[in-house]
PDB file of C-alpha atoms in Angstrom:
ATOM      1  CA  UNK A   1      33.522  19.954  -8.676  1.00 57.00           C
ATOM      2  CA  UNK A   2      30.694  22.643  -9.884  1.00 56.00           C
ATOM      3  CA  UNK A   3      28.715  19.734 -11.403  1.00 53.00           C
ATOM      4  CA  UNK A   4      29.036  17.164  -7.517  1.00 50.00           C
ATOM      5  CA  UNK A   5      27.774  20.445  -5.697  1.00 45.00           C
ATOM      6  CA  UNK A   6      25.235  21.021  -7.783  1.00 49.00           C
ATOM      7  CA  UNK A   7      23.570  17.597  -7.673  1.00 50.00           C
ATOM      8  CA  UNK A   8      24.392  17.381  -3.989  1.00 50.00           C
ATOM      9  CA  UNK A   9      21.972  20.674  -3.968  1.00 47.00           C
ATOM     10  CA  UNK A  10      19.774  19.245  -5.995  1.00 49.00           C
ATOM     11  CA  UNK A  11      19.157  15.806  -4.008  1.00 47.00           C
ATOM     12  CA  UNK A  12      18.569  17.845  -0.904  1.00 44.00           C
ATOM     13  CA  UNK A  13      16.035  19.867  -2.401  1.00 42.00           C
ATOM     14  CA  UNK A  14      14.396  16.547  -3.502  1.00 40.00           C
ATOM     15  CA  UNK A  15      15.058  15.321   0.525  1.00 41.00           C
ATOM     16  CA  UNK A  16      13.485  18.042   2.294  1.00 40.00           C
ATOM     17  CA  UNK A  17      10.217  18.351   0.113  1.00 42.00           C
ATOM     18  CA  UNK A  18       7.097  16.111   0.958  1.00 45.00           C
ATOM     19  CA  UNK A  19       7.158  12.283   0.415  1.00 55.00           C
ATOM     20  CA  UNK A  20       4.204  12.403  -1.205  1.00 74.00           C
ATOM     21  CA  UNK A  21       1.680  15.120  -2.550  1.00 88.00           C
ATOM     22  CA  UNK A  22      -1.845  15.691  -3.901  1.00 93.00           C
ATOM     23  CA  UNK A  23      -2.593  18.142  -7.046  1.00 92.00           C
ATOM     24  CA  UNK A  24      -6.378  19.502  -6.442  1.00 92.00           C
ATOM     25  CA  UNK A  25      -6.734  22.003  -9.211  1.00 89.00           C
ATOM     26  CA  UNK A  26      -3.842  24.166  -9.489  1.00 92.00           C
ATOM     27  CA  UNK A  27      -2.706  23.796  -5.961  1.00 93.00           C
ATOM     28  CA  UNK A  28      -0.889  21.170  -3.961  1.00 94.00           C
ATOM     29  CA  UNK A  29      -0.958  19.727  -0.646  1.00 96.00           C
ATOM     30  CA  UNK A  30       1.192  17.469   1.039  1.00 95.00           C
ATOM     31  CA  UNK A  31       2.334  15.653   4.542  1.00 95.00           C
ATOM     32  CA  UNK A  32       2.322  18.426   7.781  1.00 95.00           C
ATOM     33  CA  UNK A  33      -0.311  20.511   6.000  1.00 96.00           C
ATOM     34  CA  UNK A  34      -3.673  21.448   8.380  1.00 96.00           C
ATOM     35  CA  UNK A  35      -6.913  20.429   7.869  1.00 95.00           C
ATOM     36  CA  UNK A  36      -8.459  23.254   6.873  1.00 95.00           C
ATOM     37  CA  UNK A  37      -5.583  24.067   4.045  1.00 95.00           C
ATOM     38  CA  UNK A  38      -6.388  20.560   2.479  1.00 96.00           C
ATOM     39  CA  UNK A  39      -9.946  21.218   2.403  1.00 95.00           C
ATOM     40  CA  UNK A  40      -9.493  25.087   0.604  1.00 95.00           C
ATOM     41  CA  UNK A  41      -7.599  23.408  -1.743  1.00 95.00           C
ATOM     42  CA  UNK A  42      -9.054  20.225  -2.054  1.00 95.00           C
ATOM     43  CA  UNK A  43     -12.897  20.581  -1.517  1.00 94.00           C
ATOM     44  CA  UNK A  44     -15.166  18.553   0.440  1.00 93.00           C
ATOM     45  CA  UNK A  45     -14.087  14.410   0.717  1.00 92.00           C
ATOM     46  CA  UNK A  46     -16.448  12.151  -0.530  1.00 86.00           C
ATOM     47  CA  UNK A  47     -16.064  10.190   2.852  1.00 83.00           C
ATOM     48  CA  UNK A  48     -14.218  10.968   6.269  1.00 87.00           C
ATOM     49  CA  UNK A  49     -13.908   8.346   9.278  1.00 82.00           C
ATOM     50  CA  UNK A  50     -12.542   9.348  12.337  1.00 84.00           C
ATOM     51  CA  UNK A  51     -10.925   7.544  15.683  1.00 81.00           C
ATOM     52  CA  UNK A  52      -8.804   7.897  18.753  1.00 82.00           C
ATOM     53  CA  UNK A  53      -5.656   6.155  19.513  1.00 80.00           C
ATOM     54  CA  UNK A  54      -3.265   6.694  22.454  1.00 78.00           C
ATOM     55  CA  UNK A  55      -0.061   5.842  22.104  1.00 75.00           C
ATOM     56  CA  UNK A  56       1.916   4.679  25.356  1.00 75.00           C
ATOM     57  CA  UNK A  57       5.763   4.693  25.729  1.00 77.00           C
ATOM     58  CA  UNK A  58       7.609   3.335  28.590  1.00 75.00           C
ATOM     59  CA  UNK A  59       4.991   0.750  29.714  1.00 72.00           C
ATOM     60  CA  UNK A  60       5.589  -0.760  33.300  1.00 72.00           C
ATOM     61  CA  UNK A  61       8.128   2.261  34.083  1.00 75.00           C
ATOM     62  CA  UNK A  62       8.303   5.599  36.106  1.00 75.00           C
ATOM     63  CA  UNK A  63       8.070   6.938  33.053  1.00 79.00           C
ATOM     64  CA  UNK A  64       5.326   5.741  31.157  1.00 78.00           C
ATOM     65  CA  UNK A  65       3.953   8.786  28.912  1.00 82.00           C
ATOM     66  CA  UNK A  66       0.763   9.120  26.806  1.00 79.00           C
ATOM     67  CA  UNK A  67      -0.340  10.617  23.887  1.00 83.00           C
ATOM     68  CA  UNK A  68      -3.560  10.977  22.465  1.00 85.00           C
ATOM     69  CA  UNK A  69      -3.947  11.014  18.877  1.00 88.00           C
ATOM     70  CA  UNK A  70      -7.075  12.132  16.695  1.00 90.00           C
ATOM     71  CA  UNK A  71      -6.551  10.348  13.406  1.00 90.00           C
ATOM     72  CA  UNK A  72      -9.167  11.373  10.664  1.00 92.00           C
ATOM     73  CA  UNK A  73      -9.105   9.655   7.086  1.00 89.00           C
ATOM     74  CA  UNK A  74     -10.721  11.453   4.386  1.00 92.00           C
ATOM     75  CA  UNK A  75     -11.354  10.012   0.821  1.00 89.00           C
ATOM     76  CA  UNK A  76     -11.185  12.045  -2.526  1.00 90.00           C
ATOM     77  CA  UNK A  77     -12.415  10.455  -6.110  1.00 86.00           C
ATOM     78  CA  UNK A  78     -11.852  12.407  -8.585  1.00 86.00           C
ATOM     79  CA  UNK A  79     -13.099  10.145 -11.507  1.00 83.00           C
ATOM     80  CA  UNK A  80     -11.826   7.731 -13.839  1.00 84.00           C
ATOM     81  CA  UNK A  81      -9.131   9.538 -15.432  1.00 87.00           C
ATOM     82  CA  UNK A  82      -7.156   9.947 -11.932  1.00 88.00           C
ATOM     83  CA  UNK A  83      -7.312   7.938  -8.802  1.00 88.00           C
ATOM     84  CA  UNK A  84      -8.949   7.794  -5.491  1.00 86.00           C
ATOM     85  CA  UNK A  85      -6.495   9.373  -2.513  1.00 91.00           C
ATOM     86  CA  UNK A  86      -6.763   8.716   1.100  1.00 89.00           C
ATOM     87  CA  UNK A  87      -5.583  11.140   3.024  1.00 94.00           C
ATOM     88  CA  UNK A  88      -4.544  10.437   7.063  1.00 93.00           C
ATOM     89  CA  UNK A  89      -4.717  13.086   9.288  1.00 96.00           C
ATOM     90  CA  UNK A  90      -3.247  13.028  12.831  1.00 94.00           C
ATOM     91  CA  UNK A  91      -4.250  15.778  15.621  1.00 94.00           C
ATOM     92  CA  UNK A  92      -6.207  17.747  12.380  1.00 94.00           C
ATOM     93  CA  UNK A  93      -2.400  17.501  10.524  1.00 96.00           C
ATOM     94  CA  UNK A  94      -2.180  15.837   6.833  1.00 97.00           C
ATOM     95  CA  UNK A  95       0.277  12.411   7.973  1.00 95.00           C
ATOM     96  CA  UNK A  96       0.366  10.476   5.254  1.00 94.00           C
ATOM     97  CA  UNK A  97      -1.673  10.724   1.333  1.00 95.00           C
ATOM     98  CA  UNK A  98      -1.846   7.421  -0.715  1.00 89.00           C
ATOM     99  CA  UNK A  99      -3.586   6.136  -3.815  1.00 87.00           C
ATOM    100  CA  UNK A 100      -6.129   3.557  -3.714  1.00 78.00           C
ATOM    101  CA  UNK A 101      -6.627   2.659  -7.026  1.00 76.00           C
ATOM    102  CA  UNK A 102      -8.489   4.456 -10.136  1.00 79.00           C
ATOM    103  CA  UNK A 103     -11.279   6.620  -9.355  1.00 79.00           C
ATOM    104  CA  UNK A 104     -14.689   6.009 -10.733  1.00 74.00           C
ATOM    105  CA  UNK A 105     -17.417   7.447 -12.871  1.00 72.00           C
ATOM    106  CA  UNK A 106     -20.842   8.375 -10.516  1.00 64.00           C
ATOM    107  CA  UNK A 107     -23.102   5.834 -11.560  1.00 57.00           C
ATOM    108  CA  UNK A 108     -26.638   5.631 -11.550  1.00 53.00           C
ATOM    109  CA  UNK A 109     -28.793   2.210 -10.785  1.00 51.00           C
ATOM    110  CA  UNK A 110     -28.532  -1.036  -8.841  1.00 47.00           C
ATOM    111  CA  UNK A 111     -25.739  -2.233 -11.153  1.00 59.00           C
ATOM    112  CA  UNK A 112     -22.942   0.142 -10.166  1.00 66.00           C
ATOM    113  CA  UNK A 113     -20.963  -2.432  -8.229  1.00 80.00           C
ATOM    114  CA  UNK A 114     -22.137  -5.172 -10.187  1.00 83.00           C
ATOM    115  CA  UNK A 115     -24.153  -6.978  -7.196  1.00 86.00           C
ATOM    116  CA  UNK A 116     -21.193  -7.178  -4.947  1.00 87.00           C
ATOM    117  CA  UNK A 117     -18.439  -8.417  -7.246  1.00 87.00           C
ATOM    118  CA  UNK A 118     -16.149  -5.041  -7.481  1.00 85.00           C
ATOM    119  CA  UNK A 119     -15.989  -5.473  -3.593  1.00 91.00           C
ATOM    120  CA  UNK A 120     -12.495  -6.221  -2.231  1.00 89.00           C
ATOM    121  CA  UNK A 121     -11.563  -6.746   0.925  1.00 93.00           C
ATOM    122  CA  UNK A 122      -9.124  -3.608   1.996  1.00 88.00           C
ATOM    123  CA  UNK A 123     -11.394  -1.375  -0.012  1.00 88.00           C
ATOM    124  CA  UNK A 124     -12.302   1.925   1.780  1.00 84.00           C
ATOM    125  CA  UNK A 125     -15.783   3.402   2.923  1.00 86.00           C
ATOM    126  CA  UNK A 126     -15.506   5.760   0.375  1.00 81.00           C
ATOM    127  CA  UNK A 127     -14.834   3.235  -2.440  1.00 81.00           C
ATOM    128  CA  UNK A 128     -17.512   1.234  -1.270  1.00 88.00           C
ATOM    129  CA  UNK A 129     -20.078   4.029  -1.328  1.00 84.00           C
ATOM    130  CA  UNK A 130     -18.883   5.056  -4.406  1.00 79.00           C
ATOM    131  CA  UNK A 131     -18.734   1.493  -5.981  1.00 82.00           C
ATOM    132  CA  UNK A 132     -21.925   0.125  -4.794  1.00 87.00           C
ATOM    133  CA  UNK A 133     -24.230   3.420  -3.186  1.00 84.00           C
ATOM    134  CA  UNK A 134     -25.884   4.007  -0.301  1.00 86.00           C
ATOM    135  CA  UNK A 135     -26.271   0.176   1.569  1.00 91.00           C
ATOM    136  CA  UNK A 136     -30.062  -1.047   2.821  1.00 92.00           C
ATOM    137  CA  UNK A 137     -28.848  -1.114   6.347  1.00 93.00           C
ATOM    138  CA  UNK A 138     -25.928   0.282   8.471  1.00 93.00           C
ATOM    139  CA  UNK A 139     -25.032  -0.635  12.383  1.00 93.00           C
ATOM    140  CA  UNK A 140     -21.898   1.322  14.090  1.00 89.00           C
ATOM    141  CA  UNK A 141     -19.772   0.003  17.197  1.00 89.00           C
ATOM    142  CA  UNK A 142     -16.694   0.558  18.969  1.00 87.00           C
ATOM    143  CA  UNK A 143     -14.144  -2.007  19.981  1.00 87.00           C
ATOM    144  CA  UNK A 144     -10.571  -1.214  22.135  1.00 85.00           C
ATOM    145  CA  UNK A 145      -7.787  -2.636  21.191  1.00 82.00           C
ATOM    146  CA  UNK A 146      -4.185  -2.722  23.180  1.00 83.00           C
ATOM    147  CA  UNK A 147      -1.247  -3.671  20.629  1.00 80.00           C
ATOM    148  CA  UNK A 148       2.379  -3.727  21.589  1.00 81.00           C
ATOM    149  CA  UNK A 149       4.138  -1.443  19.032  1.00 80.00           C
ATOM    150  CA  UNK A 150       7.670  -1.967  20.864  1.00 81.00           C
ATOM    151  CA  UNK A 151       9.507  -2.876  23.974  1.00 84.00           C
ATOM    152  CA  UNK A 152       8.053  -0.915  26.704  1.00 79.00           C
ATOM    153  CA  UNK A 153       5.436   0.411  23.733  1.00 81.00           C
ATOM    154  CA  UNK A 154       1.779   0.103  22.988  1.00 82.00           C
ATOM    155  CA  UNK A 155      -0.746   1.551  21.045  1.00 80.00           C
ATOM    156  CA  UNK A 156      -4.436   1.503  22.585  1.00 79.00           C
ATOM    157  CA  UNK A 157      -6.311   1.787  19.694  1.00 78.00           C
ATOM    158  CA  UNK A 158     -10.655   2.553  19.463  1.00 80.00           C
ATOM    159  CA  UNK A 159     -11.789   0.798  16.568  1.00 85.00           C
ATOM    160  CA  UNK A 160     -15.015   1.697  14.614  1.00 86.00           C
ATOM    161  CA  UNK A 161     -16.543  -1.232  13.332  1.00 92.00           C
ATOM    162  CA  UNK A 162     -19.721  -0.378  10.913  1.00 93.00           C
ATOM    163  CA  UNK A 163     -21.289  -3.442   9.238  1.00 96.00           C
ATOM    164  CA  UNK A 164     -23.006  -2.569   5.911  1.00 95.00           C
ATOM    165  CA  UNK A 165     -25.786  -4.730   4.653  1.00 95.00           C
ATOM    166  CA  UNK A 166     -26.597  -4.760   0.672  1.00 94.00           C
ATOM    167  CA  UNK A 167     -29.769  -6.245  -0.832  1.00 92.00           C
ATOM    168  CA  UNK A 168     -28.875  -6.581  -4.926  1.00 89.00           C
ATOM    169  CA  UNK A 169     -32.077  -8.314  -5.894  1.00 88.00           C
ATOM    170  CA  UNK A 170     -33.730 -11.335  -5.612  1.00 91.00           C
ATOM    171  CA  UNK A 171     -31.458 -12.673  -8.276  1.00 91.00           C
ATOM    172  CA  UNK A 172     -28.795 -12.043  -6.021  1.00 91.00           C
ATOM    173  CA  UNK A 173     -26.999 -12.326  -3.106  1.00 92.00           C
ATOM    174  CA  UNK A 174     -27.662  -9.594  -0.046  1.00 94.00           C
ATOM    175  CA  UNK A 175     -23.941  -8.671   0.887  1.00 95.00           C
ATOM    176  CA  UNK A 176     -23.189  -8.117   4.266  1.00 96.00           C
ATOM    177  CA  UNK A 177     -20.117  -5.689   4.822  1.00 96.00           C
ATOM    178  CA  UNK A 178     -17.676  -5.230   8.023  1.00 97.00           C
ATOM    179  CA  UNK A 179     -15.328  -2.500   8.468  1.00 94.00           C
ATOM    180  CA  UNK A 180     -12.614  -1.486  10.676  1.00 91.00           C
ATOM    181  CA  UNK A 181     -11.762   1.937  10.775  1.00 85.00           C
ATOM    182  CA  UNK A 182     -13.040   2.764   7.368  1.00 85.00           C
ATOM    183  CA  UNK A 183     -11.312  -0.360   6.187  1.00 88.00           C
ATOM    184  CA  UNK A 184     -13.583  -3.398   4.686  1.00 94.00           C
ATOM    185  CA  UNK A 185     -12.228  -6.620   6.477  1.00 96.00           C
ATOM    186  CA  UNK A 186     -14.973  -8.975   6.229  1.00 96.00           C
ATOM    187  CA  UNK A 187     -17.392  -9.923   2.777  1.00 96.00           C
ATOM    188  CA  UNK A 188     -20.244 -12.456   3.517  1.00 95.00           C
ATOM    189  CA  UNK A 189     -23.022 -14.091   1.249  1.00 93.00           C
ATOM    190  CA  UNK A 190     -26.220 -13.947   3.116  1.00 90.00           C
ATOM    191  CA  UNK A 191     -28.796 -15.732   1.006  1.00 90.00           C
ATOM    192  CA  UNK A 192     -30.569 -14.312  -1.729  1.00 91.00           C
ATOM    193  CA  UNK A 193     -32.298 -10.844  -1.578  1.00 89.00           C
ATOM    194  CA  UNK A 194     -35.571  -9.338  -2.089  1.00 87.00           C
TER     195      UNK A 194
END
């Protein structure tokens, strides 16, 4: 009986504490932490990106209600021997930390990203930047979006699209980029560079 009640106290401890959490330095952070605790603890991202949602509930109905939501995604690499973390906040509150992959080295020269072919669709701003530097060119627009998360449920959604434009070389191909909230969604070939 002593030995069930203790490992029922043990599996809620493991229950209520966060899904997931992030170890900068000595400290930790983790889901329904602020903003401004993550960012004591953690330092200054190596990226952020930043949109509004609204979510609607009771669509059509008396009732309809909306919320507004803030969401902010901030990217962390710390190097090769760990991994690179994206962190989602909603309304300036940690939602949600995952790992992207292994972190990388800062590398100097044109090479970094080997002319495109460490690019991977689903990669982040961050990773990108990190991968492949600073890009020849940048453009920024917003599209809206309306997406039926339910019965009687959508999300309106403002997307930031920014479409990156590398030039590797003459030897190589120019890359042109497209991302969606921070997200890369589209790779293209454009022709050698200069």
């Amino acid at each position: 009986m002593r030995t069930a009640v203790i490992l029922a106290l043990g599996c809620l401890t493991l229950l209520s504490s966060p899904a997931f959490a992030l170890r900068c330095g000595s400290d930790l952070v983790g889901e329904g932490d602020i903003a401004a605790l993550v960012l004591q603890r953690c330092g200054e991202p190596v990226h952020r990106q930043s949109w509004q949602k609204e979510l609607r509930e009771g669509v059509g109905s008396s009732r309809e209600t909306r919320r507004s939501v803030e969401v902010e995604e901030w990217t962390y690499n710390f190097g090769p021997s760990d991994f690179v973390y994206l962190l989602t906040f909603e309304n300036g509150t940690l939602a949600a930390i995952r790992s992207t992959g292994r972190g990388y080295a800062k590398e100097e020269g044109n090479d970094r990203c080997r002319h495109g072919q460490l690019l991977n669709e689903g990669d982040l701003t961050g990773e990108v930047l990190l991968k492949c530097g600073e890009p020849a060119r940048r453009e920024s627009w917003e599209e809206k979006r309306v997406e039926a998360v339910g019965p009687g449920r959508e999300e309106r959604t403002v997307i930031r699209v920014d479409q990156w434009t590398y030039n590797f070389g003459p030897h190589n191909f120019i890359h042109r980029l497209r991302f969606q909230n921070g997200r890369l969604v589209k790779i293209e070939q454009q022709g050698y560079g200069y």
